[in-house]
XYZ file of C-alpha atoms in Angstrom:
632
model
C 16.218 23.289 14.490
C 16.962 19.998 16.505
C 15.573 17.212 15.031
C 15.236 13.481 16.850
C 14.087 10.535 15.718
C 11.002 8.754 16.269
C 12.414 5.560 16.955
C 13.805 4.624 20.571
C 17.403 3.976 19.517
C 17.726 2.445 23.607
C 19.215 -1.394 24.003
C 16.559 -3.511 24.936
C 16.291 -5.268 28.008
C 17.641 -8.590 28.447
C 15.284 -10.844 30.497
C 12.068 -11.709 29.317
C 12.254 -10.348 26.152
C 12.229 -13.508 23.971
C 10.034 -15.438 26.401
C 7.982 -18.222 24.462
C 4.839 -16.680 22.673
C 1.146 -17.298 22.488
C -0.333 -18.561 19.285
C -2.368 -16.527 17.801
C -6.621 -17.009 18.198
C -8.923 -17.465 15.074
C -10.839 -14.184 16.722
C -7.561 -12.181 16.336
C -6.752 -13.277 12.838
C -9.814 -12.459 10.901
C -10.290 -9.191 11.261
C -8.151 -8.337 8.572
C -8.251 -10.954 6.589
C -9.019 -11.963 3.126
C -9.165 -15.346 0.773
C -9.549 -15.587 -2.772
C -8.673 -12.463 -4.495
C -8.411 -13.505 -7.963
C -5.090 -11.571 -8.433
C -3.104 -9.298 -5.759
C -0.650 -6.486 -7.061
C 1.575 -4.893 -3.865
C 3.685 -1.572 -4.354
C 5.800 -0.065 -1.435
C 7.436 3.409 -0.880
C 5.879 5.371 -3.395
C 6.682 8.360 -1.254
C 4.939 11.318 -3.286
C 5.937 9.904 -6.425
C 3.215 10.648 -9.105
C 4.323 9.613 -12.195
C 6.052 6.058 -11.134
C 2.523 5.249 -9.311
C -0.200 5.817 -12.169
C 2.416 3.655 -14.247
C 2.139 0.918 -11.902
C -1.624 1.031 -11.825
C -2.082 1.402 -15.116
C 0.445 -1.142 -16.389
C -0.831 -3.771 -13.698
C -4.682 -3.171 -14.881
C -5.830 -1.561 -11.811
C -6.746 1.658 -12.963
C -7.729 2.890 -16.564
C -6.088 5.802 -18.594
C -9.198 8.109 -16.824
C -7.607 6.918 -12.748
C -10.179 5.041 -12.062
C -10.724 0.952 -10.964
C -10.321 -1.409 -13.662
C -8.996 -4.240 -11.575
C -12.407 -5.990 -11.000
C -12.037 -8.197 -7.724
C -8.659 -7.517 -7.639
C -7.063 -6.358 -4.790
C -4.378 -3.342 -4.620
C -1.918 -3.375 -1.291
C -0.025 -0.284 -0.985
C 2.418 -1.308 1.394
C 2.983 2.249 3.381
C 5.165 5.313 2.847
C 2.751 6.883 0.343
C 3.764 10.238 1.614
C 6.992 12.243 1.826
C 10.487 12.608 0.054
C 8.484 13.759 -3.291
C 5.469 16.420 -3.832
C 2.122 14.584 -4.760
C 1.223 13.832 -1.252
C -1.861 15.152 -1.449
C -2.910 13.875 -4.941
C -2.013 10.364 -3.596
C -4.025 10.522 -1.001
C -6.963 11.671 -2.734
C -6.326 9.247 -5.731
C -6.086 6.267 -2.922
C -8.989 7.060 -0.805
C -11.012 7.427 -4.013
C -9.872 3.882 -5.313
C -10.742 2.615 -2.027
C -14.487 3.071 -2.596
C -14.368 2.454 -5.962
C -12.665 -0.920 -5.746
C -15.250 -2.238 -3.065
C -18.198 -1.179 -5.297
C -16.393 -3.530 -8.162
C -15.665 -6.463 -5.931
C -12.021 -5.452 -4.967
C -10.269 -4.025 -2.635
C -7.309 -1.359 -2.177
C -5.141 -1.917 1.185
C -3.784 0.947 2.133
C -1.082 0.328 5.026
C 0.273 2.712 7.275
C 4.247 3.363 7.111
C 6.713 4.734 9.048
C 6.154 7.899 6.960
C 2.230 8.158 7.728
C 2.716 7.991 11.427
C 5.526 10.208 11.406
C 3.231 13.198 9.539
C 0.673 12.265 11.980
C 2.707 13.356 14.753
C 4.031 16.214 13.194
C 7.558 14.464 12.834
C 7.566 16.542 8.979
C 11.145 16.382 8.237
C 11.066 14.664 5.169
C 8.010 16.769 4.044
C 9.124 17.613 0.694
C 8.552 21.776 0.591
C 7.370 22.101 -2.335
C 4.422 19.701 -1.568
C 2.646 22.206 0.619
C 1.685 24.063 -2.459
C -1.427 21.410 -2.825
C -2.795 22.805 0.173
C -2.072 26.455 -0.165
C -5.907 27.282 -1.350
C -7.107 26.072 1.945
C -4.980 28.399 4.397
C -6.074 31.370 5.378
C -4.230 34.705 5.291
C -5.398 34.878 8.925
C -3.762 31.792 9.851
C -0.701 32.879 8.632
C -0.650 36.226 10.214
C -1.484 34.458 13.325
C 1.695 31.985 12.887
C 3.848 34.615 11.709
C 3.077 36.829 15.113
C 3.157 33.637 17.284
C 6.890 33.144 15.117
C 7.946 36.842 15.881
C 6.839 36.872 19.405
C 9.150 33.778 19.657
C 12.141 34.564 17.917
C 13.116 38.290 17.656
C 15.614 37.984 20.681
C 17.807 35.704 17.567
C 16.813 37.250 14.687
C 16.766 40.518 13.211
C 13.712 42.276 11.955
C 15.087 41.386 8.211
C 15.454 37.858 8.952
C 12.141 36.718 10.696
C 10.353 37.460 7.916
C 12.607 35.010 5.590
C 12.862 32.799 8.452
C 9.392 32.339 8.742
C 8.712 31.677 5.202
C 11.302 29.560 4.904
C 9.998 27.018 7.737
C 6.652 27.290 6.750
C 6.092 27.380 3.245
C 2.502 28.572 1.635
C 0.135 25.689 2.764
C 2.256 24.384 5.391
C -0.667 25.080 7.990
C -3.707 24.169 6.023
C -2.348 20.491 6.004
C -0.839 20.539 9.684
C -4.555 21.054 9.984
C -5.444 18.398 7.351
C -3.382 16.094 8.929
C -3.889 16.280 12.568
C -6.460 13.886 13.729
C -9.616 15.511 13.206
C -8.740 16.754 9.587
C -9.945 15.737 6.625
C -6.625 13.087 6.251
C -5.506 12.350 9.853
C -9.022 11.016 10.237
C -8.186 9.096 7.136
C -4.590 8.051 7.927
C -6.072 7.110 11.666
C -8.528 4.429 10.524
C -6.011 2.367 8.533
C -4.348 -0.513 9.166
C -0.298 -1.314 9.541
C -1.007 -5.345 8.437
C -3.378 -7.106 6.467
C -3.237 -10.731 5.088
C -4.591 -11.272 1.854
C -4.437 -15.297 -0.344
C -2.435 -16.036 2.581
C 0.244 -13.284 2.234
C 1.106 -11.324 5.429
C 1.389 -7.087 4.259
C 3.255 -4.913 6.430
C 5.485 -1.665 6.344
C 8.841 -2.435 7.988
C 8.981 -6.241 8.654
C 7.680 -8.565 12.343
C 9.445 -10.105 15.340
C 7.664 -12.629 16.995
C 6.659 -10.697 20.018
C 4.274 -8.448 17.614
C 2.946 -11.568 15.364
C 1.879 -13.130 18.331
C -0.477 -10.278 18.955
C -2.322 -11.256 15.679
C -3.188 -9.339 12.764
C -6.237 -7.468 14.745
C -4.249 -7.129 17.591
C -1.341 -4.937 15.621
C -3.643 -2.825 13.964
C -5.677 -2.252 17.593
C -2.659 -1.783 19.641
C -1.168 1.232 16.724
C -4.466 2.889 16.726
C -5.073 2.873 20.559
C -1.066 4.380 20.944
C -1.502 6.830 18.431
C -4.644 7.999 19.671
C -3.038 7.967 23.043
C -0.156 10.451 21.963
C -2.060 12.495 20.148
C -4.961 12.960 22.562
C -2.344 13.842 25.260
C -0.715 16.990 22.562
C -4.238 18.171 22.419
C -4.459 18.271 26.393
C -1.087 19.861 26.421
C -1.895 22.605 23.650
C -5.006 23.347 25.314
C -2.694 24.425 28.419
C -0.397 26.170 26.444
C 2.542 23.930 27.329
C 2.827 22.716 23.976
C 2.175 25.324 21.009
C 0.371 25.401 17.729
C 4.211 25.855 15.601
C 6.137 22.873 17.393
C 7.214 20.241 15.688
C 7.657 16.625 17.277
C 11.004 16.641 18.873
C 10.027 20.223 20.082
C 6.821 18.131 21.297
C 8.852 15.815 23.012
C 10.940 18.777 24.758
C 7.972 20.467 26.362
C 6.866 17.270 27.364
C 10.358 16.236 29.277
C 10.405 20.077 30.770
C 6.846 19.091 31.753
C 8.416 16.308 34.071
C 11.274 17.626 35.421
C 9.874 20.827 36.643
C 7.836 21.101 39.805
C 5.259 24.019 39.423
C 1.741 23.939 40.142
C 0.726 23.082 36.541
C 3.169 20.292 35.749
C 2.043 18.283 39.070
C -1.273 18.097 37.744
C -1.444 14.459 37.460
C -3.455 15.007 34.164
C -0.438 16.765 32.573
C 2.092 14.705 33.855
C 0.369 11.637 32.441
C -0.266 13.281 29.068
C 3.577 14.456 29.262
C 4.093 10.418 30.004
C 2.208 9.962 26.700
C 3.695 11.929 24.496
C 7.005 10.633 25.595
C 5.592 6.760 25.302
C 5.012 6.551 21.953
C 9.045 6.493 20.193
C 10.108 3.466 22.782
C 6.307 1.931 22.317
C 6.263 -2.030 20.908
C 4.267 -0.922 17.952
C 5.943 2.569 17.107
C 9.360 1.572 18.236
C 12.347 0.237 16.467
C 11.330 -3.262 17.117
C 7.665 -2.334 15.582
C 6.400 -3.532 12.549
C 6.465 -0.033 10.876
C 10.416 0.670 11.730
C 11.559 -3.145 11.801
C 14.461 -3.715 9.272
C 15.585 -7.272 10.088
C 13.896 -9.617 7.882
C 15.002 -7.670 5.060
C 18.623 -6.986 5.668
C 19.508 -9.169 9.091
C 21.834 -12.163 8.171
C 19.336 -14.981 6.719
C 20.838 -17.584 9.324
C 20.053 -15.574 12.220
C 16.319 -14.156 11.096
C 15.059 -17.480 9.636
C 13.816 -18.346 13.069
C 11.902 -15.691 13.381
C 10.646 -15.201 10.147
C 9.234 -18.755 10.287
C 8.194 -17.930 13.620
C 6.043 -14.905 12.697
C 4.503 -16.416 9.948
C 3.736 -19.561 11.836
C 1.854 -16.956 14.209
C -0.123 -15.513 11.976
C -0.830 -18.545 9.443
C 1.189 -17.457 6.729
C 2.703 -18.664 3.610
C 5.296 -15.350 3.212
C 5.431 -11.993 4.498
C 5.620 -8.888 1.896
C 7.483 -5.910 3.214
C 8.768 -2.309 1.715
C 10.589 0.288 3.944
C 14.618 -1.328 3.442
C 15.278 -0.393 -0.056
C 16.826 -3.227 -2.046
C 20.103 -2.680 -3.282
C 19.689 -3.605 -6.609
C 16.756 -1.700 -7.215
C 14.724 -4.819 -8.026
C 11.958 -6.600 -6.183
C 13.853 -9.652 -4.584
C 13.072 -12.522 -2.438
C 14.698 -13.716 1.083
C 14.321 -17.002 2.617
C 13.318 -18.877 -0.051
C 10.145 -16.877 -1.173
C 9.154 -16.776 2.457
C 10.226 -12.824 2.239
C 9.219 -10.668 -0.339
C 10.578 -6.766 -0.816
C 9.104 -4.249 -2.470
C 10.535 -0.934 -1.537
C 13.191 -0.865 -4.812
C 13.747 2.873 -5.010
C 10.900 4.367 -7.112
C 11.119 7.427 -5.603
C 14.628 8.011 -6.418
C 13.690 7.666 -10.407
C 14.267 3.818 -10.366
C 11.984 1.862 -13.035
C 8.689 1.517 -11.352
C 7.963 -2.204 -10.620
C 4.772 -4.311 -8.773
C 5.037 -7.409 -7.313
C 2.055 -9.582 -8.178
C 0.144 -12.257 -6.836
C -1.539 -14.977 -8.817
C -3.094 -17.828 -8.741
C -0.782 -19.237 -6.289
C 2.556 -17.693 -8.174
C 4.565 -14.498 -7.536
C 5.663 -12.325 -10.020
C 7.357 -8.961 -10.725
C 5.415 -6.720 -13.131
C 7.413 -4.268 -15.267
C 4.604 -2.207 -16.430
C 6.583 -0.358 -19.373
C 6.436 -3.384 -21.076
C 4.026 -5.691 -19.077
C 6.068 -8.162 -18.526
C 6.184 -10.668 -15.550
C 8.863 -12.365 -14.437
C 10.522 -14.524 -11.473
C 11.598 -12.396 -8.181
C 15.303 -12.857 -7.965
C 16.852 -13.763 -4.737
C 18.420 -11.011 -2.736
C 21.468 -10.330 -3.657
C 23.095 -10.905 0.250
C 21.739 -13.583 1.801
C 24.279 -12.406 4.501
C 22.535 -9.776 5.019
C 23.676 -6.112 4.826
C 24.076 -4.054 7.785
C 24.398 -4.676 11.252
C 23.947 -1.667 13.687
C 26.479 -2.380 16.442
C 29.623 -1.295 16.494
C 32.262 -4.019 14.717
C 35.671 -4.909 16.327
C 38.776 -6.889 15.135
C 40.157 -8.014 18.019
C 43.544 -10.736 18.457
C 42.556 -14.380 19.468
C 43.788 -13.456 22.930
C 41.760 -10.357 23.494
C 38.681 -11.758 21.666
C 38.332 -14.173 24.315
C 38.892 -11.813 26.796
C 36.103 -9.949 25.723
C 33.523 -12.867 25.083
C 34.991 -13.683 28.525
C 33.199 -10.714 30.775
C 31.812 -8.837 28.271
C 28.246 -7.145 29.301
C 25.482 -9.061 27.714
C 22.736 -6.443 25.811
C 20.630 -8.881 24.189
C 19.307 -12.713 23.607
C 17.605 -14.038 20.872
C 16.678 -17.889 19.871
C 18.286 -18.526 17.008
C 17.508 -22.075 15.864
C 15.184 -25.287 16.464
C 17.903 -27.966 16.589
C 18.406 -29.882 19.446
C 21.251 -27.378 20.665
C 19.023 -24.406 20.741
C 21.401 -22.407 20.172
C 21.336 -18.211 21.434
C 22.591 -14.884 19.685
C 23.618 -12.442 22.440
C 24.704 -9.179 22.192
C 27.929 -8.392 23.649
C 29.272 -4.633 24.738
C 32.045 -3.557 26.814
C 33.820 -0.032 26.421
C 31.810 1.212 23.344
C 32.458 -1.941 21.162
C 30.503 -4.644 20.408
C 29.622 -8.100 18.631
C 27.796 -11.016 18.538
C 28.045 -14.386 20.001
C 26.814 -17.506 19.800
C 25.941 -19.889 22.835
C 25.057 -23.420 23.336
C 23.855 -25.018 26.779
C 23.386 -28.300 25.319
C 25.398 -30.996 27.641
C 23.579 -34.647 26.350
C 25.276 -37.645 28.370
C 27.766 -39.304 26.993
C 26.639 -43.032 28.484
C 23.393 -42.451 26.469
C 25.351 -43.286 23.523
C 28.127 -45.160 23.756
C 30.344 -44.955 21.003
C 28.621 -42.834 19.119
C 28.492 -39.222 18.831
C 26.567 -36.764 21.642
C 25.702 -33.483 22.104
C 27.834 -31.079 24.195
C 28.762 -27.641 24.211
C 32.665 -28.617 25.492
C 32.902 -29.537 22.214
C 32.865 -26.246 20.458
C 35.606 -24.970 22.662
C 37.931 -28.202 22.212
C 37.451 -27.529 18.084
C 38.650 -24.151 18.642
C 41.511 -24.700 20.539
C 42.474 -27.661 18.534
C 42.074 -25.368 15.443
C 44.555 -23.029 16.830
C 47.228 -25.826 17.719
C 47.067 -26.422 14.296
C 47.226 -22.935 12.817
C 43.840 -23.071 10.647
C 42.169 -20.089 12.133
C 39.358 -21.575 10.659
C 37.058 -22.342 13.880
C 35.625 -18.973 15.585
C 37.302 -17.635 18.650
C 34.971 -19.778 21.525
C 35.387 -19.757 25.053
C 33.483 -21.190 28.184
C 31.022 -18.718 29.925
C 28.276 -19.067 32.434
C 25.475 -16.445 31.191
C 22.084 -16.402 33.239
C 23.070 -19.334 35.547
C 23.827 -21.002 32.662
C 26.827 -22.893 31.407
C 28.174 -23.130 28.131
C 30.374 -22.332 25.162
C 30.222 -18.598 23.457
C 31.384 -18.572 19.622
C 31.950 -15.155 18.174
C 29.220 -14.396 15.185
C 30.906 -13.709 11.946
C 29.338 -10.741 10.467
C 29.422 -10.946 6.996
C 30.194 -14.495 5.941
C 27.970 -16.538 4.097
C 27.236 -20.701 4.409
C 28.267 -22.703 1.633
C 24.224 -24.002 0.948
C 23.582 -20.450 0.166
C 26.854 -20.326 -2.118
C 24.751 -23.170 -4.023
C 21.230 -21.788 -3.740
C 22.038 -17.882 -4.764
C 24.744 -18.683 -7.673
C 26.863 -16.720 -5.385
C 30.386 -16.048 -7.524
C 33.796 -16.728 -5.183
C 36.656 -14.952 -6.354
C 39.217 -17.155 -5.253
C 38.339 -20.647 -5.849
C 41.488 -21.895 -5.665
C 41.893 -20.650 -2.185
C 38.509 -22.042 -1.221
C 39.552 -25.316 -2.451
C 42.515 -25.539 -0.586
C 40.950 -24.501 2.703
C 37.763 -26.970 2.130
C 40.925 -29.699 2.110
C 42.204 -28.971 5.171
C 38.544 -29.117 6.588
C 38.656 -32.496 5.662
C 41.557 -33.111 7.408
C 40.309 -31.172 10.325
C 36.819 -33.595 10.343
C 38.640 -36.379 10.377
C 40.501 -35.723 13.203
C 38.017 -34.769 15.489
C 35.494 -37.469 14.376
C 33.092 -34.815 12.762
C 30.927 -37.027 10.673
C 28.137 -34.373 10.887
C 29.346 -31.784 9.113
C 26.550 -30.067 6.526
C 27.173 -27.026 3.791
C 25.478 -24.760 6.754
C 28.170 -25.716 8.585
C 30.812 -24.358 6.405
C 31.235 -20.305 6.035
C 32.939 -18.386 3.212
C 33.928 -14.954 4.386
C 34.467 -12.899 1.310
C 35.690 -9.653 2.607
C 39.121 -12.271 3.424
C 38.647 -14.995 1.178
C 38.619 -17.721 3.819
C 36.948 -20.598 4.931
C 35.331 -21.118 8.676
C 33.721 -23.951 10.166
C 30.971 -23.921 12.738
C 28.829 -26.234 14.871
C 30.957 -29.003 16.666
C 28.996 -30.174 19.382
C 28.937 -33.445 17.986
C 32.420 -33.859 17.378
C 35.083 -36.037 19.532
C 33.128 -39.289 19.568
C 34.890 -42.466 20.900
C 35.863 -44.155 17.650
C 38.492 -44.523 15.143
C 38.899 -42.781 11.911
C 36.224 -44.227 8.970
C 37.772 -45.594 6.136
C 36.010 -43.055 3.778
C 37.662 -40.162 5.604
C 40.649 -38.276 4.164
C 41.766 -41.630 2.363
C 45.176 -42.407 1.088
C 44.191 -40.915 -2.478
C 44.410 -37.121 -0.776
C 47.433 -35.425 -0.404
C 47.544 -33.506 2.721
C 49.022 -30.362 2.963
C 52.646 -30.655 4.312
C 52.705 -27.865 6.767
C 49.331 -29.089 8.607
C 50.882 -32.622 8.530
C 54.315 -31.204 9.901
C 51.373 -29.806 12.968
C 50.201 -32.675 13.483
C 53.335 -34.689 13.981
C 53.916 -31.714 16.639
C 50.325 -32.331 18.263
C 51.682 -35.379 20.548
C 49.713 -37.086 23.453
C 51.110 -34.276 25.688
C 49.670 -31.181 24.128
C 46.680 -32.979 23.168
C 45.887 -33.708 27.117
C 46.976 -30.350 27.738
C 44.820 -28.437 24.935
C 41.846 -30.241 25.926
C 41.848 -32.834 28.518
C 39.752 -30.524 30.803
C 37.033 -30.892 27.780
C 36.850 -34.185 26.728
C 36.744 -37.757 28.583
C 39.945 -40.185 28.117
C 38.094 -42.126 25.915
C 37.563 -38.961 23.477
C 41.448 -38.210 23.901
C 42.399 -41.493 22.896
C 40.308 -42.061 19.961
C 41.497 -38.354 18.889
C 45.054 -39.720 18.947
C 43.941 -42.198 17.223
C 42.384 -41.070 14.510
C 45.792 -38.191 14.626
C 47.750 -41.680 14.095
C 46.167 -42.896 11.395
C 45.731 -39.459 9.364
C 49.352 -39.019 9.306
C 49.880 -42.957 8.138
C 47.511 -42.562 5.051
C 49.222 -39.123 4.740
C 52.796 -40.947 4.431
C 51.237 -43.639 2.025
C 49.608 -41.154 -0.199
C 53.118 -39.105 0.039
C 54.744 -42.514 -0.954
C 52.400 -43.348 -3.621
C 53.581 -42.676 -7.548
């Protein structure tokens, strides 16, 4: 059977999309909301797994050896994706919604937060419905409501199959039980009505909860205004199936992407029936929900970025989104860690819980006291320190990678079709990640608008985006390779330089902060001299450890941000000094870099000021590199 995700997997537009956001109203924010919780213990993606959860709850105190609350006032988030993958769906459930009412007659609370994997069973989306966990509904279904299915299944498919077949067909598909919770599940059953009423983010002591992870465009909605906007959509699609299944369009066996068929057939035909304006707009519904801001890929349920998006790009809107919602640090399952352990991002402003207990991993909670975090190991209740994630780099990126010459790089940054723009930092460049396609390949980019005056500082050092493209093309006169292919481009009216992203590399702060191991230090030594070299020619006295990239798939170094490079003055007398030995091939360059092919390079870039004192400083590189050659 054809299956299709629930997520819209569609670019998203470019304009507007990252338009400046609303803050978000005291009214919105409380709702959901809740302040001193003596202790807060948060597990994520249990996905049917039995065993792994009772040993969390009991190990963490929040249940006794009988299931029930022990925690006091404590309060128990279950960060989504309860459901699924394993068989004790059901026995979850009941376990949860029981703790729910026992926890609030104690003084606590249990969160219960919808995940991907919730909404998905909710709109019959059941293909990661373990099989064997219809059996826990089995004493509920009717032999008339499987004789009913099994007719409606015969009627349907005996033009494919043969009389032998349908039978194991059938059976096969829908397992013993598999109606009695389709009917458990749907909104007016005993669960759906359950699963309907809860909420995708809570904030509890401060901590934003949610499923998949928040852009800014969601925060800004506040916490009530998530949880409002889900309910109202899903309530939306699933009202509009029970239209259509009441006018036989859509029938009682379909699964969602068989949902989602009748629904487009609904649209493109032109009967009497399907221009009813009440079908079409329930076909419109049904149809709404995968590309939906809440549901969608960009939702918080399906949203993977803070957890595995490069920190240096998602920092800004991490901060953002917690700045939204009043936050001290967002906790978020659904992107499995790769170590199996519960790990921080950001600097704590990130924690993630989904570490693989469904896959047999050692169970583990992350816990919340007193103002401290800690991971509980309940086999031997101990607590200890979240470690950092293991790739601050982050670990995937979805578009499609392309290794492309210097030449044909620029080319493509050149005219390139741009998909996407996102801010990217608050500095006084504002610098912009686009999304670049052309011909099925893609990358990211960097661009920078910023053009300060040079008169407002005379001497000194000033802001301009003809700076980055100088760097690079002085870079490659010297054969570093170590800038980013840039290039000039005008995108949205607007002028500036465009710096290919490096996907992948890692800044040498967070080589510091994570303990990160490099390979080749040797090589990373030699490279961080010739960016010394490099800096002093082009008067970059602002170079920081963000600023400097170690790319470990090729052991190299690359240097970023040089808008403030080429000021008018000559070379500081703590700059590459006489003591250094420069490399003799990159002195041999710059003997070869004269006054001519520096004009030529960048003259159309810099002033004649700017040339001059970059000769200059070229001049008196290559005199301390003679003395130091000289020296004993």
């Amino acid at each position: 059977m054809k299956h299709r995700p629930l997520i819209a997997t569609a670019a998203l537009a470019v304009l507007g999309l990252f338009a400046p956001v609303a803050a978000v109203t005291a009214e919105q924010q409380g709702a959901w909301e809740w302040n001193g919780a003596p202790r807060v213990v948060a597990v994520g993606d249990v996905h049917g797994t039995w065993d792994g959860l009772i040993e969390l709850l009991q190990g963490s105190g929040i249940i006794d050896g009988e299931l029930r609350w022990s925690g006091n006032g404590d309060h128990l988030v279950v960060v989504g994706d309860f459901v699924d993958r394993n068989v004790a769906d059901r026995p979850i459930m009941d376990l949860l919604r029981r703790l729910e009412r026992e926890s609030i007659a104690a003084g606590g609370r249990v969160h219960v937060l919808l995940g991907n994997h919730e909404v998905m069973n909710l709109v019959r989306d059941l293909r990661y419905v373990n099989p064997d966990s219809y059996a826990d509904f089995a004493d509920e279904e009717s032999e008339q409501e499987r004789s009913a299915a099994r007719k409606s299944f015969y009627s349907e498919n005996r033009r494919r199959l043969r009389p032998a077949e349908l039978r194991r067909a059938f059976d096969e598909r829908f397992p013993p039980g598999y109606f009695a919770r389709q009917r458990m599940v749907d909104p007016d059953g005993e669960y759906g009505r359950w699963l309907l009423g809860l909420p995708v983010v809570v904030k509890v002591n401060g901590y934003v909860f949610v499923h998949g992870g928040l852009i800014e465009r969601i925060a800004s909605l506040g916490l009530s205004g998530i949880n409002d906007e889900l309910a109202a959509e899903l309530q939306r699609h699933l009202s509009a199936r029970t239209l259509l299944e009441r006018q036989g369009i859509v029938g009682p066996l379909m699964e969602f992407s068989e949902i989602q068929d009748a629904a487009e057939r609904v649209l493109q035909r032109r009967s009497r029936r399907s221009s009813q304006p009440e079908i079409r707009e329930a076909a419109h519904d049904i149809l709404k929900l995968a590309n939906s801001r809440i549901v969608g890929e960009q939702g918080p349920l399906w949203y993977r970025g803070n957890s595995i998006e490069d920190e240096r790009i998602e920092r800004l809107r991490l901060e953002q989104s917690l700045e939204l919602l009043d936050a001290k640090a967002m906790v978020v399952a659904h992107s499995p860690t790769p170590n199996h352990r519960i790990t921080k991002r950001f600097g704590g402003l990130l924690f993630r819980v989904d570490h693989g207990i469904y896959e047999g991993h050692q169970p583990l909670a992350l816990v919340l006291d007193e103002g401290q975090t800690a991971v509980l190991d309940p086999s031997t209740r101990q607590l200890s320190r979240p470690p950092d994630d293991p790739m601050p780099q982050g670990e995937t990126w979805v578009g499609n990678r392309i290794e492309l010459s210097d030449a044909k790089m620029e080319q493509f940054l050149s005219r390139a079709r741009v998909v996407s723009i996102r801010d990217l930092g608050r500095g006084s460049t504002r610098p912009q990640l686009l999304e670049l396609e052309e011909d099925g390949q893609s990358a990211r980019a960097i661009f920078k608008t910023v053009e300060e005056d040079s008169a407002a500082a005379p001497g000194g050092a000033v802001n301009r985006y003809q700076h980055e493209v100088a760097a690079y093309l002085l870079d490659r006169e010297l054969g570093l390779g170590m800038v980013p292919v840039t290039v000039v481009r005008s995108v949205e009216g607007r002028r500036g330089s465009l710096q290919k992203w490096i996907e992948g590399a890692v800044d040498q702060q967070s080589l510091h902060t994570y303990g990160l191991k490099v390979e080749r230090e040797d090589v990373l030594a030699r490279q961080l001299g010739m960016t010394r070299v490099f800096d002093a020619l082009i008067g970059n006295r602002d170079r920081s450890t963000s600023d400097v990239l170690w790319l470990p798939t090729e052991a190299r170094v690359l240097l970023i941000d040089h808008s403030r490079a080429f000021p008018v003055a000559a070379l500081p007398s703590d700059q590459n000094g006489p003591a250094e030995a420069i490399d003799p091939e990159l002195v041999r360059r710059l003997e070869a870099l004269g006054e001519e092919r520096v004009r030529e390079t960048v003259g159309t870039l810099l002033d004649a000021g700017q040339v001059a004192s970059l000769l200059e400083r070229r001049a008196a590189i290559l005199e301390r590199a003679a003395v130091a050659h000289r020296s004993p």
